[in-house]
Amino acid sequence: MDYVFRASSAQDRIKAVDFVLTRFHESIFLDTLAFPMYGVALSVTGLVLCVLMSRFARKGPEDIENRAHPELSGIAPSAGHSIFFFRLLRLAGCIALLGCSIATLVLKPGEAAGLSRLSSHRTLSICMCVTYLYDTALAVATLSAQRDHRAVAKNHLNFLLLVTAGVMSYRDIAPLATFNSFPRDESEGWLLWMKVALLLMTAVIIPLVSPREYVPADPENPSSTPSPEQTASWISLVLFIWMDKVVATAYRVSHLAADALPPLPDTNGAAYLKRVSFKHLDPFSGAKSRHMFFGLLRVAARELPALVSGLFVQLCANFAAPVGINRLLRYIETEGEGAVYRPWVWIVWLVAGPLIADVSHGWFLFIATRIGVRQESIITQLVFEHALRMRVKAEVHNPPDKKKAGGNNTTGKINNLVTGDISNISDAGLRQFSTLVIYTPLAILLSLVFLYNVLGWSALVGVVVIIVMMPLPGFLAKLFGGIEKETMKRTDGRVQAMTEMVNVIRMVKVLGWEREMEQRIAGKREDELHWMKKRRLYTLITSSLNVGLHEKSNSGALIHFAKTIVMKEELSASKVFSSMTIFDLFAYELERLMSMLTAIPKGKVSLDRLTAFLRETELLDRYSKPDDLEAQANSELIGFNQATFSWSETSPSQGSAPAFQLQIDEELVFSKNSVNLIVGPTGSGKTSMLMALLGEMHYTPNTSESWSNLPRIGGVAYAAQESWVLNATVKENILFGASFDNTRYKDVLYQCALDHDLNLFQDGDETEIGEKGLTLSGGQKARVTLARAIYSSAEIILLDDVLAALELGRCISLMRYLLTSLCSVHTAKWIINKCFKGRLVKGRTLIMVTHNLALAQPLADFVVSIKDGRIANQGSLSKALAEDDILAKEAQAQEEKVGVAAQNLNDEHIESIADTKDNAQPSDKSNARGKLIVSEEILTGRLALPAVKLYLSGLGGSYPFLFYTGFVGTFVLRQLTFTVQTWYLGYWASQYETRDAREVPALSFIGIYGLMLLAAYIFAVMSSIIFITGVIRASRIVNNKLVVSILGTTLRWLDTTPVSRIITRCTQDMRAVDGPISVIVDALANVTLTMIIKFGAVVTLSPVFLLPALLVALLGVWIGQIYMKAQLPIKREMSNAKSPILAHFGAAMVGLTSIRAYGAEQAFIGEAIVRQDKYTRTSRSFWNLNRWVDIRINTIGSMFAAGLAIYLVYFHELSASNVGFSLNMAVGFTKLIFLWVRYFNHFEVQGDSLERIQSYLTIEQEKKPTPSGVPPAYWPASGQLTVKDLSARYSPDGPNVLENVTFSINTGERIGIVGRTGSGKSSLALSLLRCIYTEGEVIFDGIPTDTVNLDILRSKITIIPQVPELLSGTLRENLDPFQSHDDATLNDALRASGLFSLQEDTDQVKLTLDSPIASGGGNLSVGQRQVIALARALVRDSKLLILDEATSAIDYKTDAIIQSSLRTALKPDVTLLTIAHRLQTVMDFDKILVLDTGNIVEYDTPRNLLRNPNGYLRALVEESADKAALYAMAK
């Protein structure tokens, strides 16, 4: 520096500065060998800071506990000896590096002897020795330090070794790739290459192959079997080697079971995801009120850096191949003149670039699909838990708008949310969003930069096109968003219609509505397909714009035109084919941009729907207004004070009828530890009062003193009027999650009169009830529901008219069982006074709704009478009787009836009951004999040909030859045109090698090129239009076949198949047919034809590669076969794992009130988590296997392209243009080979949905209509019925439920059918309709019914089942679904059914023909539903009418009105069969048929039957409290 200042002149000072700068640049501080030492300094600084921060940080109790218990520190024990081995090997490598560095320092000759200071090189060598010594110390720490310190030491060691390896690669490996450079440390000789090898081993190989330690998500509950995804080495994780075990296992077995899949990582478990995500998504877990997109983005925030890093690496690697092609062709053009890098470098670029891009893309997809699967689990749990908060009947107050599909279809929306919407959100998730926001803009920008460097300013033409077209994507996205929204509405409508149809399919079949229901579903489907076609045509427009404006050929034409015509420049092969590669990339990104403009709006619509569901769904008051309820609640009292309750918080829409309201004008407090009765006529609001107590109705205070309260501290049990049972065993239904107490359990069975029924079942209480309890009668279901409430430890029991569903004789029997279980009964008075002081019900509060006051009155301590939604009377029984004449009369009648019952309850009865109780043993059998619902069949092997044929025949329709000829022909012409375009560009460029640029007719070339563009565009549009037509046709045909097959199946098949499986076929699997399968078929056809054409081009120019190309193709197919052997069973397991989730949703939605009453929400949430985890496990394996096969097939393709490049450069002489064309075709061919394998495999995987649909097309079917089965037009003209030797069974190999039944009925006769549970009453009704397997002869109006088509037979006979089923819509649509009658006829039917009599004295809203009916009749009481079902039967005007206990939930007054109407309203030629619930109903009938165990034991007039002292009917009458009245009726 002194030298600079001593310089005399300015010129000398400048020279001095240059000298100093030169010396500085030559100093050791800027030498690359000093960089590792800088890394050491940074590492030491970091470690010191960590120590200081840990020392001065405050130690909390948790830190002290974790220090004392290292197993709770968040890291599970080491992965074992392998990790220790690799760390030990790394230590050895570091020691060896230190030794080599010392050897270099000692053995390398120094500078001149006698120097006073060390040379620069020796100083740097010492620095390297220090670096390796520090590395060795860190390696020792990774073996001996504490767990936390080991992790820190490992990270620092990785950093330092990578820095050192990078320096050595730059100095000594990179120069080998050049013609004129040499390794800088070449003088070290063999020591140099030993150090390089050791560095590569310690810095790269060992960290990549060493297993990782398992770090549990919850340190206190680590997984006993960690997922290999969490412990695999980095190389195994990135290349998916950890999936090899799954693939190998699948290859050895016929079917890969779900248990053989890798365990689910604990970070993907639904419970963990719920804990970390709900605080950002669930409004009731503290989430902000914002759009779901931002919540999901926040949940995935920790994954975003890894996601984005994969995108950036892929983006950079994708440009390696174009650079390699450009430089390689330039080398050939110039014959190596002036080349710096050797040609093998660019060949390596051709291989390494795509390989790195494939690996990084696989990593990106691995992260993206992991996020997607997690989001699917989170959203499913979120929807389920939010659905548990919904107000059950809020959806029904607004009448459905016929002009809008979808309407208020809550059930359909929920099903769609957890199937279609979740798929849309996953498809348009962070993968698409990050690609759209980050990757695609950068890829387009870098493409333009590359083209500018290669072609000059003419590349800016592309920029101009993009700028001009920038407004178009936004406009198209907005347009598509509207189309998608309308499509989803129609899909909601179809799903709702399908769900409703499946739920009431038994009613549809017994009424003969299959054809009409099929037409209704077809209409919904046509509406949906109309909008689906609009969506596809929109996609065609966007793809056409892509072909016309952004296709690589079009962009290339514009640029080449500018280069040749305007600038008069030459074209070269290096420019043409490298730019063509970029054009490929550019066009692909623009095409992907267009596809994302369709996928992302779909995802947005689904996210909007999800957000609306979470924010706008009406919830119970306890969730929407918890503070108000808490302030008004009284912890001691049970009841209300001056309040109004309604089914919805919102007011009815203008023009619709006002909604029902329960008005509490005074204080109502139920008596604790007592029996409380709620009585009133049908539709008066009895059930509503229970719902108000449970908080199911919206509470509106009338004054400041208003309150509503139901204490839940001691527990609440609830038995609904419409019995709700789980698809489980009888025992599991009764326990309902409670602990098993054998004594209590036996007492409950005995008291609820279930012990005798269980003895009839082969498997006792282990008998599976089936979906909706289909194996039980209505009375049995009611008693199971009651048993659940009695068995529970709840202090408060709410019973909603559970006695209504009990069959004749069982009501009194139930009372007997209840009473005798509590005390020793000898007199009726003692029973009434002492029964509820027994062990099971003593001290419990019982609130019971009933219209059967005759049975329940002796138990009452407090009575509430309701009329028109208001309290008519309340108080003690004596007070209520004094103020209400009707109640007094009922009580007086009850005293007489109880007296008779008590007299009949003699010691012999008690002894027999006691014996039954003692002999009733709960089953301990664990076998599967009692199972009704069979496990869903999982197909094995490859995709079945019938499933493929199903879709392909649907595409072709009635003219398959015409369709496939047109589609394939236009496709071939399109691909031929594209291939010729590529060759033509090379041919055009080759003209400049032999001719002057001015002699080349550029205008002629560009004209021909433009014609090719136009032809390709026309062919592309034609093929797309033809294919869209076929896709819509296939969707229509497949859906119609599925619906027809389901409607045509047998009741037995429906009994053994859960509704959720059918709904899954109609939703999830049909979505695959409508979407992914059609896309894959299109892509597969495209890839197949393009691959064949490119293969021909490669072989034409390089025939020697015929064999390698075939070998590569065979290798790809072989890998595809291995992949499919694993992927197909995983996909099938994945599909089957979805159905239990939907079944759980369905069961919970049906029993929502019961679940909330018992407080069982958490139990159901826990079961949902278990089922979701099973699905997530299969889903993760499904996506990971896709990554496994992608990396392997793309690696083989890259190797093939590299081999061809080496052959063309070193062993074969071709022009640069032909080499470029060959490489272009070869690269495309290899990619297409494996794209073909991939698409074919994806087709097989997605084809699982086709297989599942196809399997439902081959289910057992009822006899199909035939022309010979059409009876005369007048048939039936009478109600004459003759039955001869009729036997019936529910399955072909099952036992007979009817045995040789023979009887005859004359026209117009009224026949009563009585018998105990299981006697065959309902089976007889079903056999008359041929709903079950029958033998014998049934002649209806002179024609054997087995010769009549089933749809006609069932349309001529009307049955009203025990459980009334209604459709969503108006009352008019329920009475006359197919608009065959006028309003006068419908009103007459309502009047005859007793509906008007129910409403004549009410001030509440009256039902009219325009009144809205919820799905299943959810907004009506069960009694009202039965009245409407009866009216619907009267509308049909059948000659044979069967009432299967159709008035079981109707009060005596209404029942009397109905029976009177039936006696007067029915035409004289109508035959009436009534399965009796009450003897009063049938005692004045013409005849009574008594059944027992499937045999007719009595059949005669009531008078004659009562004359037989040992007769069955007489025994029933003698035990009845109305014995005198019944005898009078019979006379």
C-alpha angles and dihedrals in degrees: 000000000000087000090060094052094045092056108116102208136038091248090053090049091052091051089047092053091049089051092051093047091049092051090047093052089048092049122111092247092073095039112114091232088067093060095081088055089054087053090053090053091051091048094050091048091050093049092049091050091049091051093048093047093048092048096050095039115105115252114227127196091262092054091050091048093049091048089052092045108037091180087073095051093101099261122096121221118291119285088248140251095338093066091047091048094052092046090050090049089051091052089053090051092051091049090049091050090051090050093049091049092051089048090051090051093049102037100041111094112248128222123272113325120252095039111150094220137036119265121253092251092051089050090053090048090054089050090054090050090052090048093052091044089055090046089053091052091051090048089053089051091054087061104039110024127092118280097262092044091048090058091051092047091049093053093049091047092051091052096049096045092049091051091050093046090050091052093049091047091052094047103040113013105041094057090062089071093061134076097227109029132084135195110279093221095043091125090070089071119190092359089066094056092043090055091047091051092047091048092051090050097047099034101038117009102044096045089049098049100035114103118244126239116255111247110191119220089224110035091198093055108035119178115261089216110032117209114255085232087071097044105032119112119258094255090048092047096048095043092038092236087147087070091060091090091057092048092048092048092049091050091057100046133059093232130016108223123214091246090063092061121100112278115264112261108248089235088064097050114119093232092054093044091050091052095051100035110037092072087065098039113025115077088209093054095055100274119154119251098256141118116295091239093069092045092052090046090054092049091053094043094110091055095051098084092055090044094051094043090057089052094051094048091048091048093054094042092052090066094054095081095052090049090048093050092047094050094041094051090044089054090052093046094051094035089234097305111155092359116153101186126051116250093244087067091065091045087055087051088054089055104032096044097059091038093054090043091052094048093047091045089051090051090048091051091045090057093040095050090045088055090046094051090047090050090050090054092045095048092046091053091043093052092045095050092044090049088056087062096050124115103247102221103026091108098065105065097080112066113237116263107235091203093060122065114218098027113168096338099155095167093047091046093052092049090048092047093058095042119024099019094048089051091050092049090048092048091050095036130119090306093065095033096052090045091051096045101037116012105040097048091047092045091052091047094049090046090056091047091052092047090048091053091048102036105020128223093341088079087070087075086080090054090054091051091050093048091049091049097043095101091051099074092052092049093047092047091052091048092048091047090059092047091048092049092053091045091053090050089055091046089052089052093050093045091048091049091048092046092049092045092051092047092054098031093122090057090047091053099045090049093048094239097136096111095045092046090049089054091048092052090045090054091052089047093050090053090051093046090051090061092039088056090050089052093050092047088052088052088050090053092051092047090047090053087049091052093043100042110018107027114126093243093053093049089046091051092053093049096044090047090055092047098046107029103032102030097030090223130149126253122223132195092242091057096041100049098036089050089045089058089052089046087055090052092042093050092045091054092048090047090049089048089056092048090049088053086065099038098045096052088050089053091046092052090051091047089049090052091048091048091049091050091053096042105032106034110110110246135196115277091248087067102032096041107017095149093055093051093046091052092048099041121109110204095208107042129072113211145038143283127209098331140135123222126197136173094241136032091218123076120247116268119263113279095022125109117268114263125249116271132191109219119201103188096171139028114288117190120175119220113256122228088013142094113267123190128204110197137173143118123298112289094014095121105266094135090042090060091056090047090050090052090050091050094245093125127065112262120219117180115223096197139008088265094058120122142161125196144168113176110227101179093097093040135258127238123195135190114192124218089236097054115237119205133169126240090255139090124302090250094052090049092053096044092044092188096318121128116267118256109180096202094047091044093054091047091053093050090049096047094046092049093241099124094081092047092051090052088059091056117084092224099034114209090353089070111121111239095206130215112329088359093283094164092060131070120240091261093049092051090050091052093047089052090048091047089055090056095045093047093052119091092231116139092212122052122191116195120188106204095303090164091065095076096047115109127238112298094012094087092061090038091053091051089050092051093047093049100041093049090062102048144352103281120212103143134029093236091055091050094051094048099042110029100095094048088078127112101263101047103022111122095011125120113235120194111182131183113209143152088193096088090157090072103029101043097085090059097051125113094162129025131195118191117200129196127174093349094306134099108260095178140352140174140071119346093255092050093046092050092049093053101037119055093191092055090046092055091048091049092050091050089048093055089057093046094048090049091056092045092049091051090051090049094083130162092269090059091048092050092050091048091048091050090051090051094049092048095047107105124178111238119253094186115128098186124117098241091106094055115116101171107067120214113265111266115248112208119224134207129026127336107295117247094229089059092053091045090051092062099035092050088049090054092052096042116178093339107043095158093054093046097048094042092053095042098045093039096054090043093053092048090050094051093043089054092051092049093048089050091059092048091045092057090053091047090050091051092048090061089072091059093067104022138050116261091243091056095055110097094227093168091057091048093050091048093054089044091053091052089054090052092052092048092049090050093051094047091048093053093046094051091047094051092049091049095047089053090052094046093054090046092050092049090052095046096045093048093047092050091050094050093046092049094050093047091048098051127105128265089241092060089048089051092057097040120074116231090235091065092053092046090050089057091050095046117022097028095042088050088058090052092048095046129010098030094053091047092049093048090052092048092045092054090047094049094044096054094040092049092053092051094047091047089055091050094051094047092047093059098032110026091173089071093061092095096042090048091052091046091051090049092050091047090052091050091048092052088047090054091052090048094049092049087065102029100053096058090043091053091048092049088047092053092047091048090060096060095064089054091054090044090053090049091050095048092048093049092051093048097035094125093049092047092052093043092056091042088237096141094112092050091054091044089052091052090048089054091052092050093044092051090054090053093045091052092057093041094054091050090048093056095040091054089056089057090047094058096039094059093047099048093044091051091055090048092053091050091052092051091049091050091052091049092052090049094049094046102040107022109027132051115221134146117267090249093055092044089052092047091047092049091047091051093042094051090047092046095051092047090048093049091060094036086057091050090046095048092044090051091046089051090054091047095048087040086073085084089055090050091050091050091044090052088058091051090062099047119125110287136201118242110291122232116268132187089246090056094064109105124211115290093248093055122150100030093160141020095244109146128184124181121191126186093331115184123175140185135176097232133027093251098031129108121273115263091188122041121202095318113188128179141125133221127199124223114283096012121140112222125190119207117201136171142122126280111299094018092121103257096134091036089059091054092049093047091055087058092044090238091138134037110286140182126192129041133300115185118193116188092340098311124100107241093221088068094054123085110257096235091054094044093051093044089057095048121056124204127184107205128213093256111052115222125197135183127233113261133065128328088252091056091051094051094043109016094173099042098245099139139052125244093257091061091047093050091048089054092050090050093049092048091057099248094125091049089054091055103038095093098034128105092195126096111299122220114246133176089269095050112122118246120202123224107288090007090281094161093057133071117252089251092054090049091053091050091052091047088053091049090050089055091051090052091058089060093208123179090227119046121185120193110194100197086307096164098049095117097043125099121246094257094053091042090054091050091049094048090049090050092049090053093051106025099052117089117247092250095055114105115213125205114186123188097211126234094169126030089222087067097061108021093098093046122117093249140359123216114203118201129194125176092342097309132105107243097171136014121167143092115310091246093055093045092052090054091066106087092201096043125126095231092049090052090053092048092047091055092048122100088221094057095133094047091048092052089049091051092050091054 
